[in-house]
Amino acid sequence: MTSLSWRAAGAFTLSAMLAACGNNELATALPTKTAATLLTDTTQTLASTIDQAGLVSLNDTAPAQTARRFDASTVSADGAVIAFTVYVPDIPIGNAAPLLLEGHGWGGKRTRDLDTTAYDAAANTPLQTAKLALTSGAQGGKTGGQGWYVISFDQRGFGDSGGFANVMDPEIEGRDVKAIIDWAQANLPRLAHRKNRDGALDPVVGGVGLSYGGGFQTIGAGVDKRIDAIVPTSTWYDLRYSLYNTPKSEYLALLVGVGAAGLGRAEPFTYQAFVDASTFNRVSPNFSQTMYRHSAVSYCENNSASMRQPGIPAFFIQSSNDILFNLNEGFDAFQCYRKANPDSKFMAVRFGHPDVLVSNTSWDKFTEENVSCGGKSIPVARLAFSFLSQNLVDARLNASYSADYLTVPDLRAVLEDGSATNGAKGETAEGGCHEVAKLGTNPPGAPLIQRGGVSATATPSAVQNVVAGVPALLAPVIIPNDPATLASPLMKSYTGPEAGTVVRLAQPSGSDRKLLGTPTVTLTVSPTNALQAAVDNPPILFLGLVRKTADGRQQLVHDQVQPILGFGTQTVTLPGVSMLLHGSDELGLVVFGYHPQYFNYYTRLPLSVNLSGISAGLPFVN
């Protein structure tokens, strides 16, 4: 892989995975009740009924626990060994501590020095959150102790764990998560337990992680109902949309490149899918169905044989500039979880998996470290930690604005205003934020996130002779199935709005306006020559939104584009937006005939098409 490709592959991993520390003695576990006698498949108690006094230890004769760290492992259902590092806080007699599971991104590995590393400037909010839990998390019991158990684990196929990655199969990776909780329940003295609705005692378990580390939470919680609250960050809702049904070559290449670089081991079917997508512009229906099973959408639509919607609160943190898992993934997941549990939350931030071709500001950030709202700089990790505390320990913490616990609004979004300026504490200063404190009840079928909105007819509403396919000068550069293609300087020239055709959707209004939600575009694609429609060569176009500033600069909003396929009239949902449109700004639609984010997905025989009837629904909010 080229240096650029190596750099881009890191977008799948967490930025602060540090070298392993020295050997640690494996603590001798005191006997507890077996996990088999305690398992339940019922929905956990809602946050509104959580009380710190309700947290108990199953083995109250166990001695006080002393802060330490040790490595351990367990055997999953198929015999694969899953390795992890356990962090134990000081737990006094009479106290009990919840458990927080932390999972890494694709190509990463567990953290083995959480207790010794500050993570103050790591731009890695899951690890920052885990550190807060280890050092500051309130315990249940008599003495007001602090600190939770934390387990950071090597996901299957990575680090010291065995097996091959299956891209979060509930029957495989889902059972890995279950095996870890089984081990914790049998081996962690003073692990906090709480009664579920059936009156049985379950361990109190939360999850945190980014990217692939977000996937273990939504899949794991769908398999094992002992998980009580999760904070998935920059992760997927539907892998078919994320990567495969319209093959996102830029990140498919990097996903495969991680394995080729020796950073992990994946099942062969994942490589075959990349080859199929790159060669035929599609994956097999069977593979698409497999990716559906590996996604929360399957149980949200009541179509999963292996999982069900867990009914627990979740805090989804999603990035507007995430090229791999855009805002729509978080919007959809949030709506699914919010309908099942009204304590679920959502926050849109700026940084996520970047567009490695054009992003110059977000490379070293996998998510926002701080957000600027209401004139305050708010650490994202503290919001995540507060959410977990309110749902794992004591719901009354939600009313506290202390240094450790913050009220988490139902819906918050950092609004990009086209400026790359950051605040003094690293937060995105641009645009401030849009915040909804309480959404109230969600009637059946009612959307929480706006889809479409204010009608806008494009000016002009028709364009002629848009060429779909690879431009002639790019053809020699594109190497199928090779991420080195991304290193070509020519590719960069086809990422900006200047490489596409732009029509205006909204003219300057004189005052700032907020957009939050999913824009929609309706248009008709027709061949310039009727004979073209008779050939099996459907056109592929790429749509995005463009901000045009008063000085004439054009910016592709959130670096996002959406492919469309074929002739005829189509209504398309674009990637979600979280932006502030200044009074002097125009908003337009850009149409590309080719885009490097999908460098292996394009019209195979270039052809010219006409577009007509172009209109949009724009999610302006008050």
PDB file of C-alpha atoms in Angstrom, residues 143-399:
ATOM      1  CA  THR A 143     -19.568   4.171  50.911  1.00  0.00           C
ATOM      2  CA  GLY A 144     -19.765   6.267  47.744  1.00  0.00           C
ATOM      3  CA  GLY A 145     -16.830   4.590  46.062  1.00  0.00           C
ATOM      4  CA  GLN A 146     -15.734   5.496  42.542  1.00  0.00           C
ATOM      5  CA  GLY A 147     -14.622   3.500  39.556  1.00  0.00           C
ATOM      6  CA  TRP A 148     -16.159   0.857  37.293  1.00  0.00           C
ATOM      7  CA  TYR A 149     -14.771  -2.352  35.922  1.00  0.00           C
ATOM      8  CA  VAL A 150     -13.579  -1.860  32.351  1.00  0.00           C
ATOM      9  CA  ILE A 151     -12.826  -4.653  29.872  1.00  0.00           C
ATOM     10  CA  SER A 152     -11.079  -3.709  26.639  1.00  0.00           C
ATOM     11  CA  PHE A 153     -11.049  -6.664  24.262  1.00  0.00           C
ATOM     12  CA  ASP A 154      -9.439  -7.759  21.024  1.00  0.00           C
ATOM     13  CA  GLN A 155     -12.237  -8.392  18.584  1.00  0.00           C
ATOM     14  CA  ARG A 156     -12.209 -11.706  16.727  1.00  0.00           C
ATOM     15  CA  GLY A 157      -9.518 -11.757  14.029  1.00  0.00           C
ATOM     16  CA  PHE A 158      -7.512  -8.902  15.581  1.00  0.00           C
ATOM     17  CA  GLY A 159      -4.811  -8.586  18.218  1.00  0.00           C
ATOM     18  CA  ASP A 160      -4.462 -11.671  20.406  1.00  0.00           C
ATOM     19  CA  SER A 161      -7.949 -13.026  19.747  1.00  0.00           C
ATOM     20  CA  GLY A 162      -8.392 -16.052  17.525  1.00  0.00           C
ATOM     21  CA  GLY A 163     -10.651 -16.730  14.587  1.00  0.00           C
ATOM     22  CA  PHE A 164     -11.386 -14.611  11.541  1.00  0.00           C
ATOM     23  CA  ALA A 165     -13.453 -11.412  11.441  1.00  0.00           C
ATOM     24  CA  ASN A 166     -16.923 -11.952  10.004  1.00  0.00           C
ATOM     25  CA  VAL A 167     -17.910  -8.265   9.975  1.00  0.00           C
ATOM     26  CA  MET A 168     -20.010  -8.603  13.139  1.00  0.00           C
ATOM     27  CA  ASP A 169     -22.051 -11.740  12.578  1.00  0.00           C
ATOM     28  CA  PRO A 170     -24.542 -12.029  15.480  1.00  0.00           C
ATOM     29  CA  GLU A 171     -24.016 -15.808  15.537  1.00  0.00           C
ATOM     30  CA  ILE A 172     -20.241 -15.350  15.838  1.00  0.00           C
ATOM     31  CA  GLU A 173     -19.083 -11.904  17.052  1.00  0.00           C
ATOM     32  CA  GLY A 174     -22.373 -11.512  18.919  1.00  0.00           C
ATOM     33  CA  ARG A 175     -21.592 -14.681  20.872  1.00  0.00           C
ATOM     34  CA  ASP A 176     -18.069 -13.389  21.523  1.00  0.00           C
ATOM     35  CA  VAL A 177     -19.609 -10.475  23.420  1.00  0.00           C
ATOM     36  CA  LYS A 178     -21.854 -12.890  25.304  1.00  0.00           C
ATOM     37  CA  ALA A 179     -18.820 -15.012  26.269  1.00  0.00           C
ATOM     38  CA  ILE A 180     -17.036 -11.964  27.706  1.00  0.00           C
ATOM     39  CA  ILE A 181     -20.055 -11.062  29.848  1.00  0.00           C
ATOM     40  CA  ASP A 182     -20.323 -14.706  30.974  1.00  0.00           C
ATOM     41  CA  TRP A 183     -16.675 -14.570  32.052  1.00  0.00           C
ATOM     42  CA  ALA A 184     -17.140 -11.254  33.864  1.00  0.00           C
ATOM     43  CA  GLN A 185     -20.190 -12.518  35.714  1.00  0.00           C
ATOM     44  CA  ALA A 186     -18.320 -15.593  36.907  1.00  0.00           C
ATOM     45  CA  ASN A 187     -14.982 -13.931  37.705  1.00  0.00           C
ATOM     46  CA  LEU A 188     -15.395 -10.306  38.822  1.00  0.00           C
ATOM     47  CA  PRO A 189     -16.091 -10.010  42.568  1.00  0.00           C
ATOM     48  CA  ARG A 190     -18.383  -7.107  43.452  1.00  0.00           C
ATOM     49  CA  LEU A 191     -19.680  -6.746  39.882  1.00  0.00           C
ATOM     50  CA  ALA A 192     -22.866  -4.705  40.225  1.00  0.00           C
ATOM     51  CA  HIS A 193     -26.157  -6.527  39.588  1.00  0.00           C
ATOM     52  CA  ARG A 194     -29.687  -5.197  39.374  1.00  0.00           C
ATOM     53  CA  LYS A 195     -33.123  -6.783  39.159  1.00  0.00           C
ATOM     54  CA  ASN A 196     -34.682  -6.963  35.727  1.00  0.00           C
ATOM     55  CA  ARG A 197     -38.408  -6.909  35.106  1.00  0.00           C
ATOM     56  CA  ASP A 198     -38.690 -10.601  35.923  1.00  0.00           C
ATOM     57  CA  GLY A 199     -37.077 -10.043  39.302  1.00  0.00           C
ATOM     58  CA  ALA A 200     -33.866 -11.886  38.405  1.00  0.00           C
ATOM     59  CA  LEU A 201     -30.486 -10.280  39.072  1.00  0.00           C
ATOM     60  CA  ASP A 202     -28.497  -9.306  35.975  1.00  0.00           C
ATOM     61  CA  PRO A 203     -25.042  -7.720  35.786  1.00  0.00           C
ATOM     62  CA  VAL A 204     -25.000  -3.991  35.022  1.00  0.00           C
ATOM     63  CA  VAL A 205     -23.149  -3.642  31.707  1.00  0.00           C
ATOM     64  CA  GLY A 206     -22.495  -0.743  29.324  1.00  0.00           C
ATOM     65  CA  GLY A 207     -20.655  -0.429  26.028  1.00  0.00           C
ATOM     66  CA  VAL A 208     -18.482   2.136  24.292  1.00  0.00           C
ATOM     67  CA  GLY A 209     -16.516   2.070  21.063  1.00  0.00           C
ATOM     68  CA  LEU A 210     -16.033   3.685  17.673  1.00  0.00           C
ATOM     69  CA  SER A 211     -16.599   2.366  14.133  1.00  0.00           C
ATOM     70  CA  TYR A 212     -16.284  -1.449  14.340  1.00  0.00           C
ATOM     71  CA  GLY A 213     -16.302  -0.843  18.099  1.00  0.00           C
ATOM     72  CA  GLY A 214     -19.758   0.648  17.702  1.00  0.00           C
ATOM     73  CA  GLY A 215     -20.921  -2.380  15.768  1.00  0.00           C
ATOM     74  CA  PHE A 216     -20.104  -4.767  18.617  1.00  0.00           C
ATOM     75  CA  GLN A 217     -22.537  -2.779  20.783  1.00  0.00           C
ATOM     76  CA  THR A 218     -25.578  -2.815  18.497  1.00  0.00           C
ATOM     77  CA  ILE A 219     -24.996  -6.456  17.522  1.00  0.00           C
ATOM     78  CA  GLY A 220     -23.973  -7.580  21.008  1.00  0.00           C
ATOM     79  CA  ALA A 221     -26.966  -5.888  22.635  1.00  0.00           C
ATOM     80  CA  GLY A 222     -29.235  -7.550  20.084  1.00  0.00           C
ATOM     81  CA  VAL A 223     -27.870 -10.949  21.145  1.00  0.00           C
ATOM     82  CA  ASP A 224     -27.350 -10.536  24.902  1.00  0.00           C
ATOM     83  CA  LYS A 225     -29.961  -8.667  26.907  1.00  0.00           C
ATOM     84  CA  ARG A 226     -27.638  -8.250  29.886  1.00  0.00           C
ATOM     85  CA  ILE A 227     -26.276  -5.107  28.212  1.00  0.00           C
ATOM     86  CA  ASP A 228     -28.043  -2.094  29.763  1.00  0.00           C
ATOM     87  CA  ALA A 229     -26.842   0.993  27.831  1.00  0.00           C
ATOM     88  CA  ILE A 230     -24.552   1.695  24.872  1.00  0.00           C
ATOM     89  CA  VAL A 231     -22.748   4.615  23.220  1.00  0.00           C
ATOM     90  CA  PRO A 232     -22.073   3.616  19.581  1.00  0.00           C
ATOM     91  CA  THR A 233     -19.851   6.215  17.905  1.00  0.00           C
ATOM     92  CA  SER A 234     -19.416   6.640  14.135  1.00  0.00           C
ATOM     93  CA  THR A 235     -20.857   3.241  13.330  1.00  0.00           C
ATOM     94  CA  TRP A 236     -23.319   1.619  10.940  1.00  0.00           C
ATOM     95  CA  TYR A 237     -27.033   0.952  10.910  1.00  0.00           C
ATOM     96  CA  ASP A 238     -27.145  -0.942   7.596  1.00  0.00           C
ATOM     97  CA  LEU A 239     -23.942  -2.267   5.996  1.00  0.00           C
ATOM     98  CA  ARG A 240     -25.690  -2.571   2.646  1.00  0.00           C
ATOM     99  CA  TYR A 241     -26.115   1.197   2.625  1.00  0.00           C
ATOM    100  CA  SER A 242     -22.696   1.880   4.177  1.00  0.00           C
ATOM    101  CA  LEU A 243     -20.507  -0.064   1.795  1.00  0.00           C
ATOM    102  CA  TYR A 244     -21.898  -2.675  -0.494  1.00  0.00           C
ATOM    103  CA  ASN A 245     -25.126  -2.175  -2.441  1.00  0.00           C
ATOM    104  CA  THR A 246     -23.514   0.816  -4.119  1.00  0.00           C
ATOM    105  CA  PRO A 247     -19.875  -0.219  -3.635  1.00  0.00           C
ATOM    106  CA  LYS A 248     -17.974   2.500  -1.772  1.00  0.00           C
ATOM    107  CA  SER A 249     -14.610   1.715  -3.317  1.00  0.00           C
ATOM    108  CA  GLU A 250     -12.518   4.129  -1.280  1.00  0.00           C
ATOM    109  CA  TYR A 251     -13.328   2.380   1.986  1.00  0.00           C
ATOM    110  CA  LEU A 252     -13.805  -1.113   0.572  1.00  0.00           C
ATOM    111  CA  ALA A 253     -10.225  -0.904  -0.653  1.00  0.00           C
ATOM    112  CA  LEU A 254      -9.027   0.193   2.760  1.00  0.00           C
ATOM    113  CA  LEU A 255     -11.040  -2.466   4.554  1.00  0.00           C
ATOM    114  CA  VAL A 256      -9.343  -5.133   2.461  1.00  0.00           C
ATOM    115  CA  GLY A 257      -6.012  -3.313   2.771  1.00  0.00           C
ATOM    116  CA  VAL A 258      -6.055  -3.677   6.561  1.00  0.00           C
ATOM    117  CA  GLY A 259      -5.993  -7.462   6.142  1.00  0.00           C
ATOM    118  CA  ALA A 260      -3.390  -7.295   3.405  1.00  0.00           C
ATOM    119  CA  ALA A 261      -1.186  -5.206   5.676  1.00  0.00           C
ATOM    120  CA  GLY A 262      -1.301  -7.889   8.370  1.00  0.00           C
ATOM    121  CA  LEU A 263      -3.413  -5.869  10.812  1.00  0.00           C
ATOM    122  CA  GLY A 264      -6.102  -8.514  11.061  1.00  0.00           C
ATOM    123  CA  ARG A 265      -7.656 -11.669   9.625  1.00  0.00           C
ATOM    124  CA  ALA A 266     -11.027 -11.644   7.857  1.00  0.00           C
ATOM    125  CA  GLU A 267     -13.098 -14.436   6.363  1.00  0.00           C
ATOM    126  CA  PRO A 268     -12.530 -14.895   2.598  1.00  0.00           C
ATOM    127  CA  PHE A 269     -16.114 -13.929   1.724  1.00  0.00           C
ATOM    128  CA  THR A 270     -15.306 -10.302   2.600  1.00  0.00           C
ATOM    129  CA  TYR A 271     -12.541 -10.185  -0.007  1.00  0.00           C
ATOM    130  CA  GLN A 272     -14.695 -11.879  -2.610  1.00  0.00           C
ATOM    131  CA  ALA A 273     -17.393  -9.280  -2.060  1.00  0.00           C
ATOM    132  CA  PHE A 274     -14.859  -6.519  -2.713  1.00  0.00           C
ATOM    133  CA  VAL A 275     -13.785  -8.144  -5.969  1.00  0.00           C
ATOM    134  CA  ASP A 276     -17.407  -8.633  -7.055  1.00  0.00           C
ATOM    135  CA  ALA A 277     -18.313  -5.047  -6.214  1.00  0.00           C
ATOM    136  CA  SER A 278     -15.281  -3.699  -8.032  1.00  0.00           C
ATOM    137  CA  THR A 279     -15.756  -5.889 -11.107  1.00  0.00           C
ATOM    138  CA  PHE A 280     -19.530  -6.049 -11.581  1.00  0.00           C
ATOM    139  CA  ASN A 281     -20.736  -2.880  -9.794  1.00  0.00           C
ATOM    140  CA  ARG A 282     -22.667  -5.088  -7.357  1.00  0.00           C
ATOM    141  CA  VAL A 283     -22.379  -7.838  -4.787  1.00  0.00           C
ATOM    142  CA  SER A 284     -24.383 -11.043  -4.779  1.00  0.00           C
ATOM    143  CA  PRO A 285     -27.903 -11.017  -3.286  1.00  0.00           C
ATOM    144  CA  ASN A 286     -26.752 -13.595  -0.723  1.00  0.00           C
ATOM    145  CA  PHE A 287     -23.918 -11.377   0.444  1.00  0.00           C
ATOM    146  CA  SER A 288     -26.214  -8.366   0.632  1.00  0.00           C
ATOM    147  CA  GLN A 289     -28.587 -10.378   2.814  1.00  0.00           C
ATOM    148  CA  THR A 290     -25.649 -11.416   5.010  1.00  0.00           C
ATOM    149  CA  MET A 291     -24.704  -7.782   5.576  1.00  0.00           C
ATOM    150  CA  TYR A 292     -28.346  -7.066   6.444  1.00  0.00           C
ATOM    151  CA  ARG A 293     -28.160  -9.742   9.153  1.00  0.00           C
ATOM    152  CA  HIS A 294     -24.986  -8.112  10.490  1.00  0.00           C
ATOM    153  CA  SER A 295     -26.727  -4.769  10.985  1.00  0.00           C
ATOM    154  CA  ALA A 296     -29.119  -3.273  13.519  1.00  0.00           C
ATOM    155  CA  VAL A 297     -31.601  -2.582  10.709  1.00  0.00           C
ATOM    156  CA  SER A 298     -32.465  -6.310  10.641  1.00  0.00           C
ATOM    157  CA  TYR A 299     -33.885  -6.352  14.166  1.00  0.00           C
ATOM    158  CA  CYS A 300     -35.255  -2.817  13.892  1.00  0.00           C
ATOM    159  CA  GLU A 301     -37.385  -4.157  11.029  1.00  0.00           C
ATOM    160  CA  ASN A 302     -38.236  -7.302  13.022  1.00  0.00           C
ATOM    161  CA  ASN A 303     -36.484  -9.503  10.465  1.00  0.00           C
ATOM    162  CA  SER A 304     -33.669 -11.040  12.508  1.00  0.00           C
ATOM    163  CA  ALA A 305     -33.663 -14.674  13.572  1.00  0.00           C
ATOM    164  CA  SER A 306     -30.601 -14.089  15.785  1.00  0.00           C
ATOM    165  CA  MET A 307     -31.371 -10.738  17.455  1.00  0.00           C
ATOM    166  CA  ARG A 308     -34.148  -8.558  18.694  1.00  0.00           C
ATOM    167  CA  GLN A 309     -34.383  -4.860  19.516  1.00  0.00           C
ATOM    168  CA  PRO A 310     -32.976  -4.755  23.052  1.00  0.00           C
ATOM    169  CA  GLY A 311     -35.159  -1.927  24.383  1.00  0.00           C
ATOM    170  CA  ILE A 312     -32.221  -0.246  26.121  1.00  0.00           C
ATOM    171  CA  PRO A 313     -31.169   3.416  26.014  1.00  0.00           C
ATOM    172  CA  ALA A 314     -28.480   4.259  23.468  1.00  0.00           C
ATOM    173  CA  PHE A 315     -26.540   7.458  22.803  1.00  0.00           C
ATOM    174  CA  PHE A 316     -25.596   7.623  19.123  1.00  0.00           C
ATOM    175  CA  ILE A 317     -22.712   9.953  18.240  1.00  0.00           C
ATOM    176  CA  GLN A 318     -22.423  10.335  14.465  1.00  0.00           C
ATOM    177  CA  SER A 319     -20.337  12.561  12.212  1.00  0.00           C
ATOM    178  CA  SER A 320     -21.568  14.756   9.379  1.00  0.00           C
ATOM    179  CA  ASN A 321     -18.194  14.468   7.637  1.00  0.00           C
ATOM    180  CA  ASP A 322     -18.004  10.686   7.993  1.00  0.00           C
ATOM    181  CA  ILE A 323     -17.539   9.245   4.509  1.00  0.00           C
ATOM    182  CA  LEU A 324     -17.931   5.644   5.637  1.00  0.00           C
ATOM    183  CA  PHE A 325     -20.893   5.899   8.034  1.00  0.00           C
ATOM    184  CA  ASN A 326     -22.711   9.163   7.360  1.00  0.00           C
ATOM    185  CA  LEU A 327     -25.345  10.922   9.461  1.00  0.00           C
ATOM    186  CA  ASN A 328     -28.186   8.869   7.999  1.00  0.00           C
ATOM    187  CA  GLU A 329     -26.824   5.777   9.745  1.00  0.00           C
ATOM    188  CA  GLY A 330     -27.057   7.496  13.122  1.00  0.00           C
ATOM    189  CA  PHE A 331     -30.432   9.083  12.346  1.00  0.00           C
ATOM    190  CA  ASP A 332     -31.986   5.710  11.524  1.00  0.00           C
ATOM    191  CA  ALA A 333     -30.433   3.890  14.480  1.00  0.00           C
ATOM    192  CA  PHE A 334     -31.534   6.641  16.865  1.00  0.00           C
ATOM    193  CA  GLN A 335     -35.121   6.507  15.639  1.00  0.00           C
ATOM    194  CA  CYS A 336     -35.179   2.723  16.073  1.00  0.00           C
ATOM    195  CA  TYR A 337     -33.872   2.887  19.632  1.00  0.00           C
ATOM    196  CA  ARG A 338     -35.888   5.955  20.617  1.00  0.00           C
ATOM    197  CA  LYS A 339     -39.145   4.197  19.771  1.00  0.00           C
ATOM    198  CA  ALA A 340     -38.168   1.348  22.104  1.00  0.00           C
ATOM    199  CA  ASN A 341     -36.675   3.486  24.880  1.00  0.00           C
ATOM    200  CA  PRO A 342     -37.403   7.219  25.334  1.00  0.00           C
ATOM    201  CA  ASP A 343     -34.059   7.751  27.087  1.00  0.00           C
ATOM    202  CA  SER A 344     -32.097   7.249  23.868  1.00  0.00           C
ATOM    203  CA  LYS A 345     -30.123  10.267  22.616  1.00  0.00           C
ATOM    204  CA  PHE A 346     -28.404  11.506  19.447  1.00  0.00           C
ATOM    205  CA  MET A 347     -25.582  13.941  18.741  1.00  0.00           C
ATOM    206  CA  ALA A 348     -24.186  14.993  15.377  1.00  0.00           C
ATOM    207  CA  VAL A 349     -20.531  16.039  15.435  1.00  0.00           C
ATOM    208  CA  ARG A 350     -18.181  16.927  12.617  1.00  0.00           C
ATOM    209  CA  PHE A 351     -15.269  14.500  12.547  1.00  0.00           C
ATOM    210  CA  GLY A 352     -15.472  10.820  11.620  1.00  0.00           C
ATOM    211  CA  HIS A 353     -14.015   8.545   8.931  1.00  0.00           C
ATOM    212  CA  PRO A 354     -12.577  11.176   6.581  1.00  0.00           C
ATOM    213  CA  ASP A 355     -12.464  11.425   2.826  1.00  0.00           C
ATOM    214  CA  VAL A 356      -8.779  10.625   2.493  1.00  0.00           C
ATOM    215  CA  LEU A 357      -8.667  12.343  -0.898  1.00  0.00           C
ATOM    216  CA  VAL A 358      -9.682  15.837   0.157  1.00  0.00           C
ATOM    217  CA  SER A 359      -9.831  16.143   3.946  1.00  0.00           C
ATOM    218  CA  ASN A 360      -7.003  18.269   5.328  1.00  0.00           C
ATOM    219  CA  THR A 361      -8.467  19.100   8.735  1.00  0.00           C
ATOM    220  CA  SER A 362     -10.001  15.931  10.128  1.00  0.00           C
ATOM    221  CA  TRP A 363      -7.428  13.249   9.445  1.00  0.00           C
ATOM    222  CA  ASP A 364      -6.259  12.811  13.050  1.00  0.00           C
ATOM    223  CA  LYS A 365      -9.769  13.072  14.502  1.00  0.00           C
ATOM    224  CA  PHE A 366     -12.122  10.106  14.524  1.00  0.00           C
ATOM    225  CA  THR A 367     -14.788  12.069  16.344  1.00  0.00           C
ATOM    226  CA  GLU A 368     -15.209  15.486  17.922  1.00  0.00           C
ATOM    227  CA  GLU A 369     -13.300  15.880  21.182  1.00  0.00           C
ATOM    228  CA  ASN A 370     -15.265  18.928  22.340  1.00  0.00           C
ATOM    229  CA  VAL A 371     -18.403  20.626  21.059  1.00  0.00           C
ATOM    230  CA  SER A 372     -19.275  24.284  21.389  1.00  0.00           C
ATOM    231  CA  CYS A 373     -22.874  24.779  22.511  1.00  0.00           C
ATOM    232  CA  GLY A 374     -24.483  27.663  24.345  1.00  0.00           C
ATOM    233  CA  GLY A 375     -21.167  29.468  24.595  1.00  0.00           C
ATOM    234  CA  LYS A 376     -19.615  26.544  26.442  1.00  0.00           C
ATOM    235  CA  SER A 377     -16.983  24.025  25.417  1.00  0.00           C
ATOM    236  CA  ILE A 378     -18.345  20.578  26.294  1.00  0.00           C
ATOM    237  CA  PRO A 379     -16.140  17.445  26.226  1.00  0.00           C
ATOM    238  CA  VAL A 380     -17.903  14.727  24.257  1.00  0.00           C
ATOM    239  CA  ALA A 381     -16.446  12.037  26.524  1.00  0.00           C
ATOM    240  CA  ARG A 382     -18.096  13.668  29.542  1.00  0.00           C
ATOM    241  CA  LEU A 383     -21.446  13.606  27.772  1.00  0.00           C
ATOM    242  CA  ALA A 384     -20.974   9.911  26.968  1.00  0.00           C
ATOM    243  CA  PHE A 385     -19.843   9.149  30.525  1.00  0.00           C
ATOM    244  CA  SER A 386     -22.788  11.072  31.985  1.00  0.00           C
ATOM    245  CA  PHE A 387     -25.230   9.188  29.759  1.00  0.00           C
ATOM    246  CA  LEU A 388     -23.814   5.855  30.890  1.00  0.00           C
ATOM    247  CA  SER A 389     -23.821   6.921  34.540  1.00  0.00           C
ATOM    248  CA  GLN A 390     -27.451   8.011  34.366  1.00  0.00           C
ATOM    249  CA  ASN A 391     -28.475   4.677  32.879  1.00  0.00           C
ATOM    250  CA  LEU A 392     -26.149   2.283  34.698  1.00  0.00           C
ATOM    251  CA  VAL A 393     -26.040   3.789  38.183  1.00  0.00           C
ATOM    252  CA  ASP A 394     -28.572   6.489  39.025  1.00  0.00           C
ATOM    253  CA  ALA A 395     -31.097   8.293  36.826  1.00  0.00           C
ATOM    254  CA  ARG A 396     -31.062  11.251  39.220  1.00  0.00           C
ATOM    255  CA  LEU A 397     -27.575  12.170  37.971  1.00  0.00           C
ATOM    256  CA  ASN A 398     -29.353  13.591  34.916  1.00  0.00           C
ATOM    257  CA  ALA A 399     -30.344  16.610  37.027  1.00  0.00           C
TER     258      ALA A 399
END
